[in-house]
Coordinates of C-alpha atoms and ligand atoms in Angstrom, one line a residue:
M312 CA -48.8 -6.0 7.8
C313 CA -50.4 -9.1 7.2
G314 CA -54.0 -9.0 5.4
I315 CA -56.2 -11.4 5.7
V316 CA -59.5 -12.0 3.4
A317 CA -61.9 -14.9 4.4
Y318 CA -65.4 -15.1 2.8
V319 CA -68.0 -17.8 3.2
G320 CA -71.7 -17.3 1.2
G321 CA -72.9 -18.4 -2.1
K322 CA -70.8 -16.4 -4.3
R323 CA -67.9 -17.9 -6.0
A324 CA -65.1 -16.8 -3.5
E325 CA -61.5 -16.2 -5.8
P326 CA -62.3 -12.7 -7.8
L327 CA -63.7 -11.5 -4.2
L328 CA -60.6 -12.4 -2.3
I329 CA -58.4 -11.1 -4.4
E330 CA -60.1 -8.2 -4.7
G331 CA -60.5 -8.2 -1.3
L332 CA -56.1 -8.4 -1.1
K333 CA -56.1 -5.9 -3.9
R334 CA -57.9 -3.9 -0.9
L335 CA -55.7 -4.9 1.7
E336 CA -51.8 -4.4 -0.1
Y337 CA -52.0 -1.1 1.4
R338 CA -50.9 -2.9 4.2
G339 CA -47.8 -3.7 3.0
Y340 CA -47.0 -7.4 2.1
D341 CA -44.3 -9.5 -0.2
S342 CA -45.8 -12.3 -1.0
A343 CA -49.5 -13.8 -1.3
G344 CA -52.1 -16.8 -1.8
V345 CA -55.1 -17.7 -1.2
A346 CA -57.6 -21.3 -0.4
L347 CA -60.6 -22.9 -1.8
L348 CA -62.8 -25.8 -0.8
T349 CA -63.5 -26.8 -4.4
D350 CA -65.3 -30.3 -5.3
E351 CA -62.1 -31.6 -5.8
G352 CA -61.0 -30.6 -2.1
M353 CA -58.9 -28.4 -0.4
K354 CA -56.8 -26.4 -3.0
I355 CA -54.3 -23.9 -2.4
V356 CA -52.2 -21.2 -4.2
R357 CA -49.4 -19.0 -3.7
A358 CA -46.7 -16.9 -5.3
V359 CA -44.0 -14.3 -4.4
G360 CA -44.1 -10.6 -5.1
R361 CA -47.6 -8.6 -5.7
V362 CA -51.0 -10.4 -5.7
A363 CA -51.1 -9.9 -9.3
N364 CA -48.4 -12.6 -9.5
L365 CA -51.0 -14.9 -7.7
E366 CA -53.9 -14.0 -10.0
D367 CA -51.5 -14.7 -13.5
K368 CA -50.8 -18.0 -11.2
L369 CA -55.1 -18.6 -10.9
E370 CA -55.4 -17.4 -14.4
N371 CA -52.8 -20.1 -16.1
L372 CA -54.6 -22.7 -13.8
G373 CA -58.3 -21.8 -14.7
G374 CA -59.5 -20.2 -11.9
L375 CA -60.4 -21.6 -8.6
Q376 CA -64.4 -22.7 -8.1
G377 CA -66.1 -22.6 -4.9
T378 CA -67.9 -21.0 -2.2
V379 CA -65.3 -20.6 0.8
G380 CA -62.2 -19.9 0.6
L381 CA -59.3 -17.3 2.6
A382 CA -56.6 -15.2 1.1
H383 CA -53.4 -13.5 2.3
T384 CA -50.6 -11.0 2.2
R385 CA -48.0 -11.7 4.1
W386 CA -45.1 -9.3 5.4
A387 CA -42.5 -11.9 6.1
T388 CA -41.4 -12.0 10.1
H389 CA -40.2 -15.5 10.6
G390 CA -38.3 -17.5 7.2
G391 CA -38.0 -15.3 4.4
V392 CA -39.9 -14.2 1.5
T393 CA -40.4 -17.7 0.1
E394 CA -43.6 -19.3 -2.3
A395 CA -42.9 -22.2 0.7
N396 CA -43.2 -19.6 3.3
A397 CA -46.6 -17.8 1.9
H398 CA -49.9 -18.0 3.8
P399 CA -52.2 -19.8 3.1
H400 CA -50.6 -22.7 5.1
R401 CA -52.3 -26.2 5.9
D402 CA -51.6 -29.2 8.5
D403 CA -51.0 -33.2 7.3
R404 CA -53.7 -35.1 8.9
S405 CA -56.9 -33.3 9.1
G406 CA -57.8 -31.2 5.9
I407 CA -56.6 -27.8 8.3
C408 CA -56.0 -24.7 6.6
L409 CA -55.3 -21.6 8.2
V410 CA -53.9 -17.4 7.8
H411 CA -52.4 -15.7 10.8
N412 CA -51.5 -12.4 11.2
G413 CA -49.3 -12.0 14.0
I414 CA -46.4 -13.8 15.4
I415 CA -46.9 -17.0 17.9
E416 CA -43.7 -16.9 20.4
N417 CA -43.7 -20.0 21.7
Y418 CA -43.8 -21.8 18.1
A419 CA -40.4 -23.0 18.7
A420 CA -41.2 -25.7 21.6
L421 CA -44.8 -26.1 19.9
R422 CA -42.6 -27.3 17.2
T423 CA -40.9 -29.5 18.6
Y424 CA -43.4 -31.2 20.2
L425 CA -45.8 -31.9 17.0
E426 CA -42.5 -33.2 15.3
E427 CA -42.5 -35.6 18.1
K428 CA -45.8 -36.6 17.6
G429 CA -44.8 -37.2 13.8
H430 CA -45.5 -33.7 11.7
R431 CA -43.8 -32.8 8.8
F432 CA -43.2 -29.0 8.3
H433 CA -42.6 -27.7 4.7
S434 CA -42.4 -23.4 5.8
E435 CA -40.1 -22.1 8.4
T436 CA -42.8 -20.6 10.3
D437 CA -44.9 -19.8 12.5
T438 CA -48.3 -20.2 11.3
E439 CA -47.9 -23.8 10.1
V440 CA -47.0 -24.8 13.5
L441 CA -50.5 -23.3 13.9
A442 CA -51.9 -24.7 11.4
M443 CA -50.6 -28.9 12.0
L444 CA -51.7 -27.9 16.0
V445 CA -55.3 -27.4 15.1
G446 CA -55.2 -30.4 13.0
E447 CA -53.6 -32.1 16.0
L448 CA -56.3 -31.5 18.1
Y449 CA -59.3 -31.3 15.7
E450 CA -62.0 -34.3 17.0
G451 CA -64.4 -33.6 14.5
D452 CA -65.1 -29.7 15.6
L453 CA -63.3 -27.3 13.3
E454 CA -64.2 -24.4 16.8
R455 CA -63.2 -26.3 19.1
A456 CA -59.9 -27.6 17.9
V457 CA -59.5 -23.8 17.6
Q458 CA -60.1 -22.9 20.8
A459 CA -57.9 -26.1 22.3
A460 CA -55.2 -24.7 19.7
L461 CA -55.1 -20.7 20.3
R462 CA -55.5 -22.0 24.5
E463 CA -51.8 -23.1 23.9
V464 CA -50.5 -19.8 22.1
T465 CA -49.1 -17.0 23.5
G466 CA -47.8 -14.0 21.1
A467 CA -50.3 -12.0 18.8
Y468 CA -52.4 -13.8 16.2
A469 CA -56.0 -12.9 14.2
I470 CA -56.7 -16.4 11.7
A471 CA -59.4 -17.2 9.7
V472 CA -59.1 -21.3 9.5
I473 CA -61.5 -23.9 7.2
C474 CA -61.1 -27.7 7.5
E475 CA -62.2 -30.1 4.3
R476 CA -64.6 -32.1 6.5
E477 CA -67.0 -29.1 7.3
P478 CA -67.1 -27.4 3.9
G479 CA -69.4 -24.6 4.8
T480 CA -67.9 -23.2 8.1
I481 CA -64.8 -20.3 8.5
V482 CA -63.5 -20.2 12.2
C483 CA -61.5 -16.8 12.6
A484 CA -60.0 -15.4 16.2
R485 CA -57.9 -12.5 17.4
K486 CA -55.6 -12.2 19.8
G487 CA -53.1 -8.8 19.5
S488 CA -54.0 -8.6 15.3
P489 CA -57.5 -6.3 14.3
L490 CA -59.8 -8.9 12.2
I491 CA -63.7 -7.7 11.7
V492 CA -66.0 -10.0 10.2
G493 CA -68.5 -8.5 7.7
V494 CA -72.1 -9.2 8.1
G495 CA -73.8 -9.5 4.7
N496 CA -77.2 -11.5 3.5
S497 CA -76.3 -14.9 3.5
E498 CA -72.7 -14.0 3.5
F499 CA -69.8 -12.5 6.0
I500 CA -66.1 -11.5 5.1
V501 CA -64.2 -12.1 7.2
A502 CA -60.2 -9.8 7.0
S503 CA -57.7 -7.4 8.5
D504 CA -59.7 -4.2 7.9
A505 CA -63.0 -2.3 6.8
S506 CA -62.0 -1.3 3.4
A507 CA -62.0 -4.9 2.1
I508 CA -65.2 -5.5 3.7
V509 CA -67.3 -1.9 2.0
A510 CA -67.9 -2.9 -1.7
H511 CA -70.0 -6.3 0.4
T512 CA -71.7 -4.6 3.1
T513 CA -71.2 -1.9 6.1
Q514 CA -71.9 -4.0 9.0
A515 CA -69.5 -5.5 10.8
V516 CA -68.3 -7.1 13.9
T517 CA -65.1 -6.4 15.8
L518 CA -64.0 -9.4 17.6
E519 CA -62.0 -8.7 20.7
D520 CA -58.7 -10.3 22.2
Y521 CA -58.6 -13.5 22.9
N522 CA -62.9 -14.0 20.5
V523 CA -63.3 -16.7 18.5
C524 CA -65.9 -17.2 15.5
K525 CA -67.7 -19.1 13.3
V526 CA -69.1 -18.2 10.7
T527 CA -71.5 -20.1 7.8
R528 CA -74.2 -19.2 5.6
E529 CA -76.7 -19.3 8.7
G530 CA -74.7 -16.9 10.8
F531 CA -72.1 -16.9 13.0
R532 CA -71.6 -17.6 16.7
T533 CA -68.6 -16.0 19.4
S534 CA -67.4 -17.2 22.3
T535 CA -63.9 -17.0 23.8
I536 CA -61.2 -19.4 23.7
D537 CA -62.4 -21.3 26.3
D538 CA -66.1 -22.0 25.3
V539 CA -68.2 -18.9 26.9
E540 CA -70.6 -17.7 24.7
I541 CA -70.6 -13.4 23.7
T542 CA -73.4 -11.4 21.9
P543 CA -71.3 -9.5 19.8
K544 CA -71.7 -5.9 18.8
V545 CA -72.7 -5.2 15.2
M546 CA -71.3 -2.3 14.0
Q547 CA -72.2 0.5 11.4
L548 CA -68.2 0.7 9.0
E549 CA -68.4 4.6 8.3
L550 CA -66.1 4.1 5.4
D551 CA -68.0 4.6 2.0
L552 CA -65.4 2.8 -1.1
E553 CA -64.6 7.4 -2.6
Q554 CA -62.3 7.3 0.5
I555 CA -60.3 4.2 -0.5
E556 CA -59.9 4.7 -4.7
L557 CA -57.6 7.0 -6.2
G558 CA -60.4 8.8 -8.5
T559 CA -58.0 10.9 -10.3
F560 CA -54.5 10.9 -8.5
S561 CA -51.9 8.9 -9.9
H562 CA -51.0 7.4 -5.8
F563 CA -53.1 7.8 -2.8
M564 CA -50.0 9.3 -1.2
Q565 CA -50.2 12.0 -3.7
K566 CA -54.4 12.2 -3.3
E567 CA -53.2 12.4 0.8
I568 CA -51.7 15.1 0.8
F569 CA -53.6 16.8 -1.6
E570 CA -56.5 16.2 1.0
Q571 CA -55.5 17.7 3.7
P572 CA -57.3 20.8 4.1
K573 CA -60.8 18.8 4.3
A574 CA -59.1 16.4 6.2
L575 CA -58.1 18.8 9.0
R576 CA -61.5 20.9 8.5
N577 CA -63.1 18.0 9.4
T578 CA -61.2 17.3 12.6
L579 CA -61.7 20.9 13.7
R580 CA -65.1 20.5 12.4
G581 CA -67.5 21.1 15.9
R582 CA -64.5 21.3 18.3
I583 CA -63.9 25.3 18.5
D584 CA -66.2 27.2 20.1
E585 CA -65.2 31.1 19.3
Y586 CA -67.4 33.0 21.6
E587 CA -65.3 31.0 24.8
G588 CA -62.1 31.4 23.4
K589 CA -62.5 27.5 23.9
V590 CA -61.9 23.5 22.7
V591 CA -65.2 21.7 22.8
L592 CA -63.7 17.6 23.1
G593 CA -66.6 15.5 23.5
G594 CA -64.0 12.8 24.1
L595 CA -62.1 14.4 27.1
T596 CA -64.9 15.9 28.5
S597 CA -65.5 13.6 31.7
F598 CA -61.1 13.7 32.0
A599 CA -61.1 17.4 31.8
K600 CA -61.0 17.2 36.2
D601 CA -58.3 15.0 36.4
L602 CA -56.6 16.9 33.3
V603 CA -56.3 19.9 34.9
K604 CA -55.2 17.9 37.8
A605 CA -52.4 16.2 35.8
H606 CA -49.1 16.6 36.6
R607 CA -47.0 15.4 33.2
V608 CA -48.1 14.6 29.7
L609 CA -46.4 11.5 28.2
L610 CA -46.6 11.1 24.8
T611 CA -45.9 8.3 22.3
G612 CA -46.1 6.6 19.0
Q613 CA -43.7 5.1 16.4
G614 CA -42.5 7.0 13.1
T615 CA -44.6 9.3 12.0
A616 CA -46.5 9.1 14.4
L617 CA -43.8 9.6 17.0
H618 CA -42.7 12.8 14.8
A619 CA -46.8 14.5 15.9
A620 CA -46.1 13.5 19.1
M621 CA -42.9 15.7 19.4
I622 CA -44.7 18.6 18.0
G623 CA -47.4 17.6 20.9
R624 CA -44.7 18.0 23.4
Y625 CA -43.9 21.4 22.3
L626 CA -47.7 22.5 22.0
M627 CA -48.6 20.5 25.9
E628 CA -45.2 22.8 27.3
D629 CA -46.1 26.1 25.2
L630 CA -49.8 26.4 25.2
G631 CA -50.8 23.3 27.4
K632 CA -48.3 24.6 30.8
I633 CA -48.3 20.7 32.2
P634 CA -44.6 19.3 31.9
A635 CA -44.7 17.3 28.9
T636 CA -41.6 14.5 27.0
A637 CA -42.4 12.6 24.0
E638 CA -40.4 10.0 23.1
Y639 CA -40.9 6.2 21.6
A640 CA -43.4 3.7 22.5
S641 CA -41.0 1.0 21.4
E642 CA -38.2 2.4 24.3
F643 CA -40.5 4.0 26.7
R644 CA -42.2 0.1 27.6
Y645 CA -39.0 -1.5 28.7
R646 CA -37.3 0.9 30.1
N647 CA -38.5 0.5 33.6
P648 CA -41.1 3.8 33.8
I649 CA -41.4 5.7 36.5
I650 CA -45.0 6.9 36.5
E651 CA -46.0 9.2 39.2
D652 CA -49.9 10.1 40.4
G653 CA -50.9 12.2 37.9
T654 CA -49.2 11.0 34.5
V655 CA -51.5 11.1 31.2
V656 CA -50.2 8.8 28.9
I657 CA -51.1 10.4 25.2
A658 CA -50.8 6.9 22.7
V659 CA -50.2 8.5 19.1
S660 CA -51.3 6.4 16.1
Q661 CA -52.9 6.5 12.4
S662 CA -53.9 2.8 13.1
G663 CA -54.8 2.7 16.6
E664 CA -53.0 -0.8 15.6
T665 CA -49.3 -0.3 16.4
A666 CA -48.3 -3.0 18.3
D667 CA -45.1 -0.9 20.8
T668 CA -47.5 1.9 20.6
L669 CA -50.1 -0.8 22.5
A670 CA -47.4 -2.1 24.4
A671 CA -46.3 1.5 26.1
L672 CA -49.7 2.6 26.6
Q673 CA -50.3 -0.7 28.7
E674 CA -47.1 -0.4 30.6
A675 CA -48.3 3.2 31.7
K676 CA -51.9 2.3 32.3
D677 CA -50.8 -0.7 34.6
R678 CA -48.6 1.5 36.2
G679 CA -51.7 3.6 36.7
A680 CA -51.5 6.3 34.3
L681 CA -54.8 8.3 32.4
A682 CA -54.9 6.7 28.7
L683 CA -55.8 9.3 26.3
G684 CA -55.3 8.4 22.3
V685 CA -55.1 10.5 19.7
V686 CA -56.1 7.7 17.0
N687 CA -57.7 8.1 13.4
V688 CA -59.4 4.5 12.9
V689 CA -62.3 4.2 14.5
G690 CA -63.1 1.1 17.1
S691 CA -59.2 0.1 16.7
T692 CA -57.3 -1.6 19.6
I693 CA -55.8 1.0 20.5
S694 CA -59.2 3.5 20.5
R695 CA -60.7 0.4 22.6
E696 CA -57.8 0.6 25.3
T697 CA -57.7 3.8 26.3
D698 CA -60.1 6.0 29.0
A699 CA -60.6 8.6 26.7
G700 CA -59.0 10.4 23.4
V701 CA -59.3 12.5 20.4
Y702 CA -60.4 11.1 16.5
L703 CA -58.6 12.5 14.3
R704 CA -61.5 12.0 11.4
V705 CA -59.1 12.8 8.7
G706 CA -60.5 10.0 6.5
P707 CA -58.7 6.4 5.5
E708 CA -54.9 6.5 5.3
I709 CA -53.9 4.2 2.5
G710 CA -50.5 5.6 1.6
V711 CA -47.7 3.9 3.3
A712 CA -46.1 6.9 4.2
S713 CA -48.5 8.4 6.4
T714 CA -49.0 12.3 5.3
K715 CA -52.7 13.9 6.4
A716 CA -52.9 11.5 9.8
F717 CA -49.5 13.7 10.6
T718 CA -51.0 17.1 9.8
G719 CA -54.2 15.4 11.3
Q720 CA -52.2 14.1 14.7
V721 CA -50.4 17.7 14.7
T722 CA -53.5 19.7 14.7
A723 CA -55.5 17.1 17.0
L724 CA -52.9 17.6 19.7
T725 CA -52.6 22.1 18.9
L726 CA -56.7 21.3 20.4
V727 CA -55.4 19.4 22.9
S728 CA -53.6 21.8 24.0
I729 CA -55.7 24.8 23.8
F730 CA -58.1 22.2 25.9
L731 CA -56.3 22.1 28.6
G732 CA -54.0 25.7 28.6
R733 CA -57.7 27.3 28.8
R734 CA -58.4 25.6 32.2
R735 CA -55.1 26.1 33.6
L736 CA -52.6 29.7 32.6
M737 CA -54.1 31.1 29.8
S738 CA -55.7 33.1 28.7
A739 CA -59.2 33.7 26.4
E740 CA -58.1 36.5 24.2
R741 CA -54.6 34.0 23.5
S742 CA -56.6 31.1 23.3
M743 CA -59.0 33.4 21.2
M744 CA -56.5 33.8 18.6
L745 CA -54.7 30.8 18.5
L746 CA -58.4 28.9 17.0
E747 CA -58.7 32.1 14.6
E748 CA -55.8 31.0 13.3
L749 CA -56.2 27.4 14.0
K750 CA -59.0 27.5 11.8
R751 CA -57.1 29.1 8.3
V752 CA -54.2 26.0 8.7
P753 CA -57.0 25.1 6.3
E754 CA -56.9 27.6 3.7
R755 CA -53.3 28.1 4.2
I756 CA -52.6 24.3 3.2
E757 CA -54.3 25.0 0.1
R758 CA -51.5 27.7 -0.6
V759 CA -48.8 26.0 -0.2
L760 CA -50.3 22.4 -2.7
E761 CA -50.2 25.3 -4.9
Q762 CA -47.1 25.7 -5.0
D763 CA -46.7 21.8 -6.0
R764 CA -44.5 22.6 -9.8
T765 CA -42.0 24.6 -8.2
I766 CA -41.7 21.7 -5.4
K767 CA -41.7 19.8 -7.7
R768 CA -38.8 21.3 -10.1
V769 CA -36.8 21.9 -7.1
T770 CA -36.4 17.9 -6.4
E771 CA -35.6 17.2 -9.5
R772 CA -32.5 19.4 -9.7
Y773 CA -31.6 17.2 -6.5
V774 CA -32.8 13.4 -6.9
E775 CA -29.4 12.4 -8.4
R776 CA -28.3 13.0 -4.8
N777 CA -28.1 9.8 -2.4
N778 CA -27.7 11.8 0.7
W779 CA -29.9 15.0 2.1
L780 CA -30.2 16.5 5.3
F781 CA -33.1 18.2 7.0
L782 CA -32.8 20.8 9.6
G783 CA -35.2 22.7 12.3
R784 CA -35.7 24.2 15.4
G785 CA -38.0 24.1 17.9
Y786 CA -41.6 23.2 16.5
N787 CA -39.5 22.5 13.0
Y788 CA -37.3 20.0 14.2
P789 CA -39.8 17.2 14.5
V790 CA -41.1 18.3 11.0
A791 CA -36.9 17.8 9.9
M792 CA -36.9 14.6 11.5
E793 CA -40.4 14.0 9.1
G794 CA -39.1 15.2 6.1
A795 CA -36.2 12.9 6.1
L796 CA -38.4 9.9 6.8
K797 CA -40.5 10.5 4.3
L798 CA -37.7 10.6 2.0
K799 CA -36.3 8.0 3.0
E800 CA -39.4 5.2 2.6
I801 CA -40.7 5.9 -0.7
S802 CA -37.7 7.3 -2.4
Y803 CA -35.0 5.6 -0.6
I804 CA -32.7 7.8 -0.6
H805 CA -30.6 8.4 2.9
A806 CA -31.4 11.4 4.8
E807 CA -31.5 12.6 8.2
G808 CA -33.3 14.8 10.5
M809 CA -32.0 16.5 13.4
P810 CA -32.2 19.9 15.1
A811 CA -30.4 22.1 12.9
A812 CA -27.7 23.4 16.1
E813 CA -27.2 19.6 16.6
M814 CA -25.8 19.7 13.1
K815 CA -22.2 21.0 14.2
H816 CA -21.8 18.3 16.8
G817 CA -20.6 16.0 14.2
P818 CA -23.3 15.4 11.3
I819 CA -21.3 18.6 9.6
A820 CA -18.7 16.7 8.8
L821 CA -21.2 15.0 5.9
I822 CA -21.1 18.0 4.1
D823 CA -19.6 18.4 1.3
E824 CA -20.4 20.4 -2.2
G825 CA -23.8 20.1 -3.6
M826 CA -25.1 18.1 -0.2
P827 CA -28.4 18.8 -0.2
A828 CA -30.0 20.2 3.2
V829 CA -32.9 21.2 3.7
F830 CA -33.9 23.8 6.4
I831 CA -37.5 24.6 7.9
A832 CA -36.1 28.3 8.0
N833 CA -39.8 30.1 8.3
R834 CA -40.4 33.2 10.1
G835 CA -40.2 32.0 13.8
P836 CA -38.7 32.9 17.2
Q837 CA -35.4 30.6 16.2
Y838 CA -35.5 32.0 12.7
E839 CA -31.1 34.3 13.1
K840 CA -29.5 31.1 14.9
V841 CA -31.2 29.2 12.0
M842 CA -29.7 31.5 9.3
S843 CA -26.6 31.4 11.3
N844 CA -27.1 27.2 10.3
I845 CA -27.5 28.2 7.0
A846 CA -24.3 29.6 6.5
E847 CA -22.3 26.8 8.6
V848 CA -23.5 25.0 5.1
R849 CA -23.4 27.3 2.3
A850 CA -19.7 27.8 3.4
R851 CA -19.2 24.1 3.8
G852 CA -20.2 23.6 -0.7
G853 CA -23.7 22.8 0.5
H854 CA -26.7 23.5 -1.5
V855 CA -29.4 25.2 1.0
I856 CA -33.6 24.1 -0.1
A857 CA -35.2 26.5 2.1
V858 CA -38.6 26.7 3.7
A859 CA -40.0 30.4 4.6
T860 CA -41.8 32.0 4.8
E861 CA -43.9 34.1 2.3
G862 CA -42.3 37.3 1.9
D863 CA -39.1 36.5 2.9
E864 CA -37.1 38.1 0.9
H865 CA -33.8 38.2 2.8
I866 CA -34.1 34.3 2.4
K867 CA -32.8 33.4 -0.9
T868 CA -29.5 35.9 -0.5
V869 CA -28.0 32.9 1.4
A870 CA -30.2 29.7 -0.1
Q871 CA -30.6 28.4 -3.2
D872 CA -34.1 27.1 -4.0
V873 CA -36.7 28.6 -1.6
L874 CA -40.2 26.8 -0.8
Y875 CA -42.7 29.3 0.7
V876 CA -45.4 28.9 3.4
P877 CA -47.5 31.8 4.7
D878 CA -47.1 33.5 7.9
C879 CA -48.6 31.5 11.1
P880 CA -48.1 31.2 15.1
D881 CA -44.9 29.3 14.9
C882 CA -47.0 27.1 16.6
L883 CA -49.2 26.2 14.0
S884 CA -46.2 26.5 11.5
P885 CA -45.3 22.1 11.6
M886 CA -48.9 21.7 9.7
L887 CA -47.3 24.3 6.9
T888 CA -44.1 23.1 7.0
V889 CA -44.5 19.7 6.8
V890 CA -46.3 20.0 3.0
P891 CA -43.4 20.5 1.0
L892 CA -41.9 18.2 2.6
Q893 CA -44.0 15.0 2.1
L894 CA -44.4 16.7 -2.1
M895 CA -40.8 16.3 -2.5
A896 CA -40.6 13.3 -1.2
Y897 CA -43.2 12.1 -3.4
H898 CA -41.7 13.5 -6.8
A899 CA -38.6 12.3 -5.4
A900 CA -40.5 8.5 -5.4
V901 CA -42.0 8.6 -8.7
L902 CA -39.2 10.1 -10.1
R903 CA -36.5 7.9 -9.5
G904 CA -39.3 5.8 -11.0
H905 CA -41.0 3.6 -7.0
D906 CA -44.1 2.5 -6.4
V907 CA -45.2 5.0 -4.0
D908 CA -47.7 3.8 -2.3
K909 CA -46.0 0.2 -2.2
P910 CA -42.9 1.2 -0.8
R911 CA -40.1 -2.0 -0.4
N912 CA -39.9 -3.7 2.7
L913 CA -43.0 -1.4 4.9
A914 CA -45.8 -1.7 6.2
K915 CA -48.3 0.6 6.5
S916 CA -49.4 -0.9 9.9
V917 CA -47.4 -2.4 12.3
T918 CA -48.1 -5.2 14.5
V919 CA -45.8 -6.7 15.2
E920 CA -43.1 -5.9 18.2
Ligands
G6P1759 C1 -45.1 2.1 10.2 C2 -45.8 2.9 9.2 C3 -45.7 4.3 9.3 C4 -46.2 4.7 10.6 C5 -45.4 3.7 11.8 C6 -46.4 4.2 13.0 O1 -44.1 2.3 10.5 O2 -44.8 2.6 7.6 O3 -45.8 5.1 8.5 O4 -46.0 5.8 10.6 O5 -46.6 2.8 11.6 O6 -48.1 4.0 13.0 P1 -49.4 4.3 13.6 O7 -50.6 3.8 12.6 O8 -49.4 3.7 15.1 O9 -49.4 5.8 13.2

């Protein structure tokens, strides 16, 4: 979602801000803008569409001079995708200029109040309301004006603010939306995430909710919105530039699909005790007793993370021997859920910032649940709001369509399930066997990746089709959902994923001559049942693409196209069967000419509910 970059230091700010915006492009956006404090006052340039459009505009203007500025990529919430609605926004009295990520929920009441005070608005955004409010409350001290304005605001925000009357100062603040302050040598970069900072410094301060930070070339001061001073913690950003650059790949999504073997080796590293047949999860050790006594696990997330959570549900019951459910965070939160004693909630999230997941987590915590996180981004809000957790360690995921985070989440959830299972009813022999097999998943994914050309050829055959079905059973039902989601996200092809058995209860009506139906038909306990479902599709003229187990010759007699994955225990199969589906979606998007890493309308991290 929206991306923020702000700079104060000794260098020319414009190129630095543009470079920062490019690093944040992956978050998803539909317009962009910059504001600089120049010798001739505040200059604002905004453009609809890509950051490249903004660059063109700046070039036509001959560039902006100045060493203090703000920049923003906007993902529209209030008001359409227009230049007038793009950030930065300014006030009409005090020389205030502001960028914002989040939603000001009481913006309508604030706007009425400000209009009564004579302010005139030029956009439909909630952000302009905040800029006007800061301007209205400004009495010669930007930090105080921002604090006062934020005390009036409900909703979520990460903001950066500058003022013509205080040219060497940026004031930034957050509640609910991420923001960090990169600390350089007499220069500071405020940004939505580390990717816009690491090219310049690896030291950063993470702001907590309701924190305000005043930054000048000389240093920074952190306080609450009530002006209680805080001692900030400076942390080391664990991100190197290579991880966020494309290298030899054409797209980040492609890079991340191919990175999966390495990524999962990292997820597993140091977490398997082969001799004891045990899982070692440092983050969970001090909660082991609570986990053993737990009565129920509730897994939650959104999008791809929810699909991983759904697999987690099967894993928890099958391996962990504990009742488990998985559900959309957005639904859980608002259905007045019953949380009994001994409930463990597991929030699954790549970014650790998804607003719905965070809200569900808070709801569960308020009702007494033990809160765990399965999160990728270190130091993210969910990782800080949970009692304990497991990091994915798959490295930064830039492609909007989540791939390596998904397999990382499933791997981490497998580890948690075995961690639990071994402390409950699982025998040492079974856990040793499973851990041995789990260690071999990365090399097995490598074998799937070797078939990239075949997968591309199969995709070419069906890429013109506008409706697809993805079907699977048991562990591979969530994989079918994930395959359909990947295709929708980046190739804009309509696809549905569902349990293969459900097809007969309605969706079978969709099947006509040549409709592609992708079956996950690995050799698992429900193999024969899946074969029957395949026959039902074939009988109605549908085209079957099967993801099957190596060595299965029979499948070739029933499916038109077969993509093989290596044999492995059924509970570990999702990490393999999902890979051909990721590659199919990738190739379909490229063949259709779409911008794989910047799919229309999508945001990488959805920080509004
Ligand atoms: C967005 C992204 C999805 C992602 C979902 C959950 O919708 O586009 O790819 O699966 O958010 O994100 P999270 O960061 O919580 O895993």
